[in-house]
CSV table of C-alpha atoms in Angstrom, one decimal:
chain,number,residue,atom,x,y,z
A,1,MET,CA,4.9,-44.2,51.9
A,2,ALA,CA,6.0,-47.3,50.0
A,3,THR,CA,8.5,-46.7,47.4
A,4,PHE,CA,9.3,-48.8,44.3
A,5,GLN,CA,12.2,-48.8,41.8
A,6,LEU,CA,12.0,-46.7,38.7
A,7,ASP,CA,14.3,-46.9,35.7
A,8,ILE,CA,14.2,-44.3,32.8
A,9,VAL,CA,16.3,-45.7,29.9
A,10,THR,CA,16.9,-44.3,26.4
A,11,PRO,CA,19.3,-45.9,23.9
A,12,GLU,CA,21.9,-43.2,24.7
A,13,LYS,CA,21.9,-43.5,28.5
A,14,THR,CA,20.1,-44.2,31.6
A,15,ILE,CA,18.3,-41.2,32.6
A,16,TYR,CA,17.3,-41.9,36.2
A,17,SER,CA,17.4,-45.1,38.4
A,18,GLY,CA,16.1,-45.1,42.1
A,19,ASP,CA,13.4,-45.2,44.5
A,20,VAL,CA,10.5,-43.3,44.0
A,21,GLU,CA,7.0,-42.9,45.8
A,22,GLN,CA,4.8,-42.1,42.8
A,23,VAL,CA,5.0,-41.6,38.8
A,24,GLN,CA,2.5,-39.9,36.6
A,25,ALA,CA,3.0,-40.9,32.9
A,26,PRO,CA,1.4,-39.8,29.7
A,27,GLY,CA,-0.3,-43.0,28.5
A,28,ALA,CA,-1.3,-43.2,24.8
A,29,ASP,CA,-5.0,-43.5,26.1
A,30,GLY,CA,-4.6,-40.8,28.6
A,31,GLY,CA,-2.4,-40.2,31.6
A,32,PHE,CA,-2.1,-42.5,34.5
A,33,GLY,CA,-0.4,-42.7,37.9
A,34,VAL,CA,1.5,-45.7,39.4
A,35,LEU,CA,2.2,-46.3,43.0
A,36,ALA,CA,4.1,-49.2,44.6
A,37,ARG,CA,2.5,-52.6,44.1
A,38,HIS,CA,0.8,-51.6,41.1
A,39,GLN,CA,-0.8,-54.4,38.9
A,40,PRO,CA,1.8,-55.5,36.4
A,41,MET,CA,1.2,-53.4,33.1
A,42,LEU,CA,2.6,-52.6,29.7
A,43,ALA,CA,1.4,-49.2,28.4
A,44,ALA,CA,2.4,-47.3,25.3
A,45,LEU,CA,3.3,-43.7,26.0
A,46,ALA,CA,2.6,-40.6,24.2
A,47,ILE,CA,4.6,-37.5,23.7
A,48,GLY,CA,4.4,-35.6,27.1
A,49,GLN,CA,5.8,-35.3,30.5
A,50,VAL,CA,6.6,-37.9,33.3
A,51,VAL,CA,6.5,-36.6,36.9
A,52,PHE,CA,7.9,-38.7,39.7
A,53,THR,CA,8.2,-38.1,43.3
A,54,GLN,CA,11.2,-39.3,45.3
A,55,ALA,CA,11.1,-40.6,48.9
A,56,ASP,CA,12.0,-37.1,50.4
A,57,GLY,CA,9.2,-35.6,48.5
A,58,THR,CA,10.9,-33.8,45.8
A,59,ASN,CA,9.2,-33.9,42.4
A,60,HIS,CA,11.2,-34.3,39.1
A,61,LYS,CA,9.8,-33.7,35.6
A,62,LEU,CA,10.9,-34.9,32.4
A,63,ALA,CA,9.9,-34.7,28.7
A,64,VAL,CA,9.5,-37.9,26.7
A,65,SER,CA,8.8,-38.5,23.1
A,66,GLY,CA,6.7,-41.7,23.5
A,67,GLY,CA,7.6,-45.2,24.2
A,68,PHE,CA,6.7,-47.7,26.9
A,69,ALA,CA,6.1,-48.0,30.6
A,70,ASN,CA,6.6,-51.4,31.9
A,71,VAL,CA,5.4,-51.9,35.5
A,72,SER,CA,6.1,-55.4,37.1
A,73,GLY,CA,6.7,-56.9,40.4
A,74,ASP,CA,10.2,-55.4,40.7
A,75,GLY,CA,9.5,-51.9,39.8
A,76,MET,CA,8.7,-49.6,36.8
A,77,THR,CA,10.5,-49.1,33.7
A,78,VAL,CA,10.3,-46.2,31.1
A,79,LEU,CA,11.7,-46.8,27.7
A,80,ALA,CA,11.7,-43.9,25.5
A,81,GLU,CA,13.6,-42.9,22.6
A,82,THR,CA,14.5,-39.5,24.2
A,83,ALA,CA,13.8,-38.3,27.6
A,84,GLU,CA,15.2,-35.2,29.1
A,85,MET,CA,15.2,-33.9,32.7
A,86,ALA,CA,13.6,-30.5,33.2
A,87,GLN,CA,16.8,-28.8,34.0
A,88,GLU,CA,18.6,-30.2,31.0
A,89,ILE,CA,16.4,-29.0,28.3
A,90,ASP,CA,17.7,-26.5,25.9
A,91,ILE,CA,15.0,-23.9,25.8
A,92,GLU,CA,16.5,-22.1,22.8
A,93,ARG,CA,16.7,-25.3,20.7
A,94,ALA,CA,13.1,-26.3,21.7
A,95,ARG,CA,11.8,-22.8,20.6
A,96,VAL,CA,13.5,-23.0,17.2
A,97,ALA,CA,12.1,-26.6,17.0
A,98,ARG,CA,8.8,-25.4,17.6
A,99,ASP,CA,8.8,-22.4,15.3
A,100,ARG,CA,10.2,-24.6,12.5
A,101,ALA,CA,7.2,-27.3,13.1
A,102,ARG,CA,4.6,-24.5,13.0
A,103,SER,CA,6.0,-23.2,10.0
A,104,ARG,CA,5.8,-26.5,8.3
A,105,LEU,CA,2.4,-27.3,9.4
A,106,SER,CA,1.2,-23.9,8.1
A,107,ASP,CA,2.6,-24.8,4.6
A,108,ARG,CA,-0.2,-26.7,3.0
A,109,GLY,CA,1.9,-28.4,0.3
A,110,GLN,CA,3.8,-30.4,2.9
A,111,VAL,CA,3.5,-34.3,2.6
A,112,ASP,CA,5.0,-35.2,6.1
A,113,MET,CA,2.2,-33.6,8.2
A,114,ASP,CA,2.2,-36.4,11.0
A,115,ARG,CA,6.0,-35.8,11.5
A,116,ALA,CA,5.4,-32.1,11.6
A,117,GLN,CA,2.8,-32.5,14.1
A,118,ALA,CA,4.8,-34.9,16.4
A,119,ALA,CA,7.8,-32.4,16.2
A,120,LEU,CA,5.6,-29.6,17.3
A,121,SER,CA,4.0,-31.7,20.2
A,122,ARG,CA,7.7,-32.7,21.3
A,123,ALA,CA,8.7,-29.1,21.3
A,124,THR,CA,5.7,-28.0,23.2
A,125,TRP,CA,6.1,-30.5,25.7
A,126,ARG,CA,9.9,-29.7,26.3
A,127,LEU,CA,8.9,-26.1,26.9
A,128,ARG,CA,6.2,-26.9,29.2
A,129,THR,CA,8.3,-29.4,31.2
A,130,CYS,CA,11.0,-27.0,31.8
A,131,GLY,CA,8.6,-24.1,32.7
A,132,ALA,CA,9.5,-21.8,30.0
A,133,GLU,CA,5.9,-21.3,29.1
B,1,MET,CA,75.1,-41.0,-0.5
B,2,ALA,CA,72.8,-38.3,0.2
B,3,ASN,CA,74.5,-34.9,1.6
B,4,LEU,CA,74.2,-33.8,5.3
B,5,ARG,CA,71.6,-31.2,4.6
B,6,GLU,CA,69.1,-33.3,2.8
B,7,LEU,CA,69.3,-35.8,5.7
B,8,ARG,CA,68.8,-33.0,8.3
B,9,THR,CA,65.4,-31.7,6.4
B,10,ARG,CA,64.3,-35.3,6.2
B,11,VAL,CA,64.9,-36.3,9.7
B,12,SER,CA,63.0,-32.9,10.8
B,13,SER,CA,60.0,-33.5,8.5
B,14,ILE,CA,59.6,-37.1,9.8
B,15,LYS,CA,59.8,-35.9,13.4
B,16,ASN,CA,56.8,-33.6,12.5
B,17,ILE,CA,54.9,-36.3,11.1
B,18,GLN,CA,55.6,-38.4,14.2
B,19,ARG,CA,54.2,-35.6,16.4
B,20,VAL,CA,50.9,-35.5,14.2
B,21,THR,CA,50.4,-39.4,14.4
B,22,ASN,CA,51.1,-39.4,18.0
B,23,ALA,CA,48.6,-36.8,18.6
B,24,MET,CA,46.0,-38.6,16.5
B,25,GLN,CA,46.7,-41.8,18.4
B,26,LEU,CA,45.8,-40.3,21.7
B,27,VAL,CA,42.7,-38.5,20.4
B,28,ALA,CA,41.5,-41.8,18.8
B,29,ALA,CA,42.2,-43.6,22.1
B,30,ALA,CA,40.1,-40.9,24.2
B,31,ARG,CA,37.2,-41.1,21.6
B,32,MET,CA,37.3,-45.1,21.6
B,33,ARG,CA,36.9,-45.0,25.3
B,34,ARG,CA,33.8,-42.7,24.8
B,35,ALA,CA,32.4,-44.9,22.3
B,36,GLN,CA,32.8,-47.8,24.2
B,37,GLU,CA,31.1,-46.2,27.2
B,38,ALA,CA,28.2,-45.4,24.7
B,39,ILE,CA,28.0,-49.1,23.8
B,40,THR,CA,27.6,-49.8,27.5
B,41,SER,CA,25.1,-47.2,28.2
B,42,ALA,CA,22.8,-48.6,25.4
B,43,ARG,CA,22.5,-52.0,27.1
B,44,PRO,CA,20.0,-51.2,29.6
B,45,TYR,CA,17.5,-50.0,26.9
B,46,ALA,CA,18.1,-53.2,24.9
B,47,GLN,CA,17.5,-55.5,27.8
B,48,GLN,CA,14.2,-53.7,28.3
B,49,LEU,CA,13.2,-53.7,24.8
B,50,ASP,CA,13.7,-57.6,24.7
B,51,ARG,CA,11.6,-57.9,28.1
B,52,VAL,CA,8.9,-55.9,26.4
B,53,LEU,CA,8.6,-58.2,23.4
B,54,GLN,CA,8.6,-61.1,25.5
B,55,GLN,CA,5.9,-60.0,27.6
B,56,LEU,CA,3.9,-59.2,24.6
B,57,SER,CA,4.7,-62.2,22.7
B,58,GLY,CA,2.5,-64.2,25.1
B,59,SER,CA,-0.7,-62.5,23.9
B,60,VAL,CA,0.0,-61.6,20.4
B,61,ASP,CA,2.1,-63.1,17.7
B,62,PRO,CA,5.0,-60.8,16.8
B,63,SER,CA,5.6,-62.2,13.3
B,64,SER,CA,2.2,-61.0,12.4
B,65,HIS,CA,3.5,-57.2,12.0
B,66,PRO,CA,4.4,-56.1,8.3
B,67,LEU,CA,8.1,-55.5,9.1
B,68,PHE,CA,8.2,-59.3,9.7
B,69,LEU,CA,6.9,-60.2,6.4
B,70,ASP,CA,9.3,-62.3,4.2
B,71,ARG,CA,8.7,-61.8,0.5
B,72,GLY,CA,11.7,-63.9,-0.6
B,73,ASP,CA,15.0,-62.3,-1.8
B,74,ALA,CA,14.4,-60.7,-4.9
B,75,ARG,CA,15.8,-57.1,-4.2
B,76,THR,CA,17.9,-56.5,-1.3
B,77,VAL,CA,19.5,-53.3,-0.1
B,78,TYR,CA,22.7,-53.2,1.9
B,79,VAL,CA,23.4,-50.5,4.6
B,80,VAL,CA,27.0,-50.2,4.6
B,81,VAL,CA,28.3,-48.3,7.6
B,82,SER,CA,31.9,-46.9,7.1
B,83,SER,CA,33.5,-43.9,8.5
B,84,ASP,CA,33.7,-40.5,7.4
B,85,ARG,CA,37.5,-39.9,7.8
B,86,GLY,CA,40.4,-42.0,6.7
B,87,LEU,CA,43.7,-42.8,8.2
B,88,CYS,CA,42.2,-45.9,10.1
B,89,GLY,CA,44.0,-48.8,8.6
B,90,GLY,CA,41.9,-51.4,6.7
B,91,PHE,CA,38.7,-50.4,8.6
B,92,ASN,CA,36.8,-49.1,5.6
B,93,THR,CA,38.2,-51.2,3.0
B,94,ASN,CA,37.3,-54.4,4.8
B,95,VAL,CA,33.5,-53.4,5.6
B,96,CYS,CA,33.2,-52.2,1.9
B,97,ARG,CA,34.5,-55.2,0.4
B,98,ALA,CA,32.3,-57.2,2.6
B,99,GLY,CA,29.2,-55.3,1.2
B,100,PHE,CA,30.6,-55.4,-2.3
B,101,GLY,CA,31.0,-59.3,-2.2
B,102,SER,CA,27.4,-59.8,-1.3
B,103,VAL,CA,25.7,-57.2,-3.9
B,104,GLN,CA,24.0,-58.9,-6.8
B,105,ALA,CA,22.8,-57.2,-9.9
B,106,ASP,CA,19.4,-55.9,-8.7
B,107,ASP,CA,20.7,-54.9,-5.4
B,108,SER,CA,21.4,-51.4,-4.1
B,109,VAL,CA,23.1,-49.9,-1.1
B,110,VAL,CA,22.6,-47.3,1.2
B,111,THR,CA,25.8,-45.9,2.5
B,112,VAL,CA,26.7,-44.4,5.9
B,113,GLY,CA,29.8,-42.3,6.2
B,114,ARG,CA,31.8,-40.7,3.2
B,115,LYS,CA,34.1,-43.7,2.7
B,116,ALA,CA,31.4,-46.1,1.8
B,117,ARG,CA,29.9,-43.6,-0.6
B,118,ASN,CA,33.1,-42.9,-2.3
B,119,PHE,CA,33.8,-46.8,-2.7
B,120,PHE,CA,30.5,-47.6,-4.1
B,121,GLY,CA,30.2,-44.6,-6.3
B,122,ASN,CA,33.4,-45.7,-8.1
B,123,ARG,CA,31.9,-49.0,-8.9
B,124,ASN,CA,28.9,-50.1,-10.7
B,125,VAL,CA,26.4,-50.2,-7.8
B,126,THR,CA,23.1,-48.3,-7.2
B,127,VAL,CA,23.8,-45.9,-4.2
B,128,ALA,CA,20.1,-45.5,-3.1
B,129,ASN,CA,20.9,-43.0,-0.7
B,130,ASP,CA,23.8,-41.7,1.5
B,131,HIS,CA,24.1,-40.5,5.0
B,132,ALA,CA,27.4,-38.5,5.5
B,133,ASP,CA,28.9,-36.9,8.5
B,134,VAL,CA,27.1,-39.1,10.9
B,135,PHE,CA,29.9,-39.7,13.4
B,136,ARG,CA,30.9,-36.3,14.1
B,137,GLU,CA,28.3,-36.0,16.5
B,138,LEU,CA,26.7,-39.3,16.9
B,139,SER,CA,23.2,-39.2,18.3
B,140,PHE,CA,20.2,-41.5,18.2
B,141,ALA,CA,18.3,-39.3,16.0
B,142,GLN,CA,20.6,-40.1,13.3
B,143,ALA,CA,20.1,-43.9,13.7
B,144,VAL,CA,16.2,-43.1,13.4
B,145,THR,CA,16.8,-41.3,10.2
B,146,ILE,CA,18.7,-44.2,8.6
B,147,ALA,CA,16.3,-46.7,10.1
B,148,ASP,CA,13.3,-44.7,8.7
B,149,ASP,CA,14.7,-44.5,5.2
B,150,VAL,CA,15.2,-48.1,4.9
B,151,LYS,CA,11.7,-49.1,6.8
B,152,SER,CA,9.9,-46.9,4.4
B,153,ARG,CA,11.6,-48.5,1.5
B,154,PHE,CA,10.7,-51.9,2.8
B,155,LEU,CA,7.1,-51.1,3.6
B,156,ALA,CA,6.6,-49.5,0.2
B,157,GLY,CA,7.7,-52.8,-1.5
B,158,THR,CA,10.8,-51.4,-3.4
B,159,VAL,CA,13.1,-53.6,-1.5
B,160,ASP,CA,12.5,-57.0,-0.1
B,161,ARG,CA,15.2,-57.5,2.1
B,162,VAL,CA,17.7,-55.1,3.9
B,163,PHE,CA,21.0,-56.1,5.4
B,164,LEU,CA,23.3,-54.1,7.8
B,165,VAL,CA,27.0,-54.3,6.9
B,166,TYR,CA,29.2,-52.9,9.6
B,167,ASN,CA,32.5,-53.5,11.6
B,168,GLU,CA,31.7,-55.2,14.8
B,169,PHE,CA,33.8,-54.2,17.8
B,170,VAL,CA,35.1,-57.5,19.0
B,171,SER,CA,38.0,-55.9,21.1
B,172,VAL,CA,40.6,-53.0,20.7
B,173,ALA,CA,42.6,-55.3,18.4
B,174,THR,CA,40.0,-56.9,16.3
B,175,GLN,CA,37.0,-55.3,14.1
B,176,GLN,CA,35.1,-57.9,12.3
B,177,PRO,CA,32.9,-57.0,9.4
B,178,VAL,CA,29.4,-58.6,9.7
B,179,VAL,CA,26.6,-58.8,7.4
B,180,GLU,CA,23.4,-58.9,9.4
B,181,GLN,CA,19.8,-59.2,8.2
B,182,LEU,CA,17.7,-56.0,9.5
B,183,LEU,CA,14.4,-56.6,7.4
B,184,PRO,CA,12.4,-58.6,7.4
B,185,ILE,CA,13.1,-59.2,11.2
B,186,VAL,CA,14.3,-62.5,12.0
B,187,PRO,CA,12.1,-63.8,14.6
B,188,LYS,CA,13.9,-64.6,18.0
B,189,GLU,CA,13.0,-67.7,20.0
B,190,VAL,CA,11.2,-66.4,22.9
B,191,GLU,CA,11.7,-68.6,26.0
B,192,GLY,CA,9.2,-69.0,28.5
B,193,SER,CA,5.9,-67.1,28.3
B,194,ASN,CA,4.7,-64.8,31.0
B,195,SER,CA,2.3,-66.4,33.7
B,196,GLU,CA,1.8,-62.8,35.4
B,197,GLU,CA,-1.5,-61.2,34.8
B,198,TYR,CA,-0.5,-58.3,32.6
B,199,LEU,CA,-2.5,-55.1,31.8
B,200,PHE,CA,-2.1,-54.0,28.2
B,201,GLU,CA,-2.8,-50.4,27.3
B,202,PRO,CA,-4.2,-49.7,24.7
B,203,SER,CA,-4.0,-53.2,23.3
B,204,PRO,CA,-1.3,-55.8,22.6
B,205,GLU,CA,-1.6,-55.3,18.8
B,206,VAL,CA,-1.0,-51.3,19.1
B,207,LEU,CA,1.7,-51.9,21.6
B,208,LEU,CA,3.3,-54.2,19.0
B,209,ASP,CA,3.1,-51.7,16.4
B,210,THR,CA,5.0,-49.1,18.5
B,211,LEU,CA,7.6,-51.7,19.6
B,212,VAL,CA,8.6,-53.2,16.2
B,213,PRO,CA,9.8,-50.1,14.5
B,214,ARG,CA,11.8,-49.0,17.7
B,215,HIS,CA,13.4,-52.5,17.6
B,216,VAL,CA,14.6,-51.7,14.1
B,217,ASN,CA,15.9,-48.2,15.2
B,218,PHE,CA,17.8,-49.8,17.9
B,219,GLN,CA,19.3,-52.3,15.7
B,220,VAL,CA,20.7,-49.6,13.5
B,221,TRP,CA,21.8,-47.5,16.5
B,222,ARG,CA,23.7,-50.7,17.7
B,223,ALA,CA,25.5,-50.9,14.4
B,224,LEU,CA,26.5,-47.1,14.4
B,225,LEU,CA,27.9,-47.5,18.0
B,226,GLU,CA,29.9,-50.6,17.3
B,227,SER,CA,31.3,-49.2,14.0
B,228,ASN,CA,32.2,-46.0,15.7
B,229,ALA,CA,34.1,-47.8,18.6
B,230,GLY,CA,35.8,-49.8,15.9
B,231,GLU,CA,36.7,-47.0,13.7
B,232,GLN,CA,38.6,-45.2,16.6
B,233,ALA,CA,40.3,-48.5,17.7
B,234,SER,CA,41.3,-49.2,14.2
B,235,ARG,CA,42.7,-45.5,13.9
B,236,MET,CA,44.4,-45.8,17.2
B,237,ARG,CA,46.2,-49.0,16.0
B,238,ALA,CA,47.2,-47.5,12.9
B,239,MET,CA,48.6,-44.4,14.2
B,240,ASP,CA,50.4,-46.3,16.9
B,241,ASN,CA,52.1,-48.3,14.1
B,242,ALA,CA,52.7,-45.0,12.0
B,243,THR,CA,54.6,-43.4,15.1
B,244,LYS,CA,56.6,-46.5,15.5
B,245,ASN,CA,57.6,-46.6,11.8
B,246,ALA,CA,58.7,-42.8,12.1
B,247,GLY,CA,60.7,-43.7,15.0
B,248,GLU,CA,62.6,-46.4,13.2
B,249,LEU,CA,63.1,-44.1,10.2
B,250,ILE,CA,64.5,-41.5,12.4
B,251,GLU,CA,67.0,-43.6,13.9
B,252,ASP,CA,68.3,-44.9,10.4
B,253,LEU,CA,68.5,-41.6,9.2
B,254,THR,CA,70.3,-40.2,12.1
B,255,ARG,CA,72.7,-42.9,11.9
B,256,GLU,CA,73.4,-42.3,8.2
B,257,MET,CA,73.7,-38.6,9.1
B,258,ASN,CA,76.2,-39.0,11.9
B,259,LYS,CA,78.4,-41.2,9.6
B,260,GLU,CA,78.2,-38.6,6.9
B,261,ARG,CA,79.2,-35.7,9.3
B,262,GLN,CA,82.1,-38.0,10.5
B,263,ALA,CA,83.1,-38.5,7.1
B,264,SER,CA,83.2,-35.0,6.4
B,265,ILE,CA,85.3,-34.1,9.6
B,266,THR,CA,87.9,-36.6,8.7
B,267,LEU,CA,88.2,-35.1,5.3
B,268,GLU,CA,88.6,-31.5,6.7
B,269,LEU,CA,91.3,-33.0,9.1
B,270,MET,CA,93.2,-34.6,6.4
B,271,ASP,CA,93.3,-31.3,4.5
B,272,ILE,CA,94.6,-29.5,7.5
B,273,ILE,CA,97.3,-32.1,8.3
B,274,GLY,CA,98.2,-32.0,4.5
B,275,GLY,CA,98.3,-28.3,4.7
B,276,ALA,CA,100.6,-28.2,7.9
B,277,GLU,CA,103.0,-30.9,6.3
B,278,ALA,CA,103.5,-29.0,3.1
B,279,VAL,CA,104.4,-25.7,5.3
B,280,ALA,CA,106.8,-27.6,7.6
């Protein structure tokens, strides 16, 4: 199968750079898949997981916290403020973050509901990506 | 002339200081290398962010976003990035002075790092917020916290202009304090619009809304990285000088100590010779 260049970059470091066969990404308007020679596209990403398949058939998963996917003639770039490969996720920390977000959401007096909701969603996706639940 | 024992204690205490400054220099050098690497690893993200902006500007005018809105310069907030710890030469003084020189009567500051908080706290300047203890474990989340803080002030209309004041890491030998406008965003000339047929999902406007705040976050992150590398470089040089000075001091004191010891030996010899002559 034809491959294309995928780069996943965050402000802290480049998470992945290499050839892949296909990528699935959580678009803001629903998930989408990208194969080689896709039409150029700029898409906003939601909090969720990116799955890509390398040429040798191995699958990799990462949890991303929103951002952009830029598909152009020379490949695809995922820009995210945070992105973690499944094997690098700190399960304990994600659990703590999820519980904290849940308790904030149940407290009605909170002003920052959107933020707590986003935190909950980030933590849940991190746990789901590394297969902890 | 000081006596021998006093000199000996001074030499040994200076040697201890020298050991400490030397260790600090080595630690600062290692941290500086790491900080420089962090600057390098932020570069691909910056390039991609610029590319996305360029692609968007073909279909939507970026300056229509509220974070680009120029309301004149009535109230300004200066985000002054200093360090949490001292012993780094003129690093903090330079950046605080640069910030202090620009502050007008109605302006306020948001400080990053303990040193700037203390500096502005002692002067007649409104400190709107302070973010301390950022540099021990520098992460992008901290840049976002600071950026969100000033973005919400700007969007709420309590401030009309936001400046970043930080030390730019020019080279290991030079750190230059710079005052940069963060908000409203200064529109950059985008060269050459895109001719490719681009799909935008969901729409260029929504994409712009996602992009612009991230651009601001990244500017703050870059300032933190530059400042962090600069702090370590500045500390490295300060400690190198301190180690050298201690070496010179030790040399001078040792010379004096030897002179003193020789004098006392001569004196004792004279006593013995005098005694021997008296007996003979």
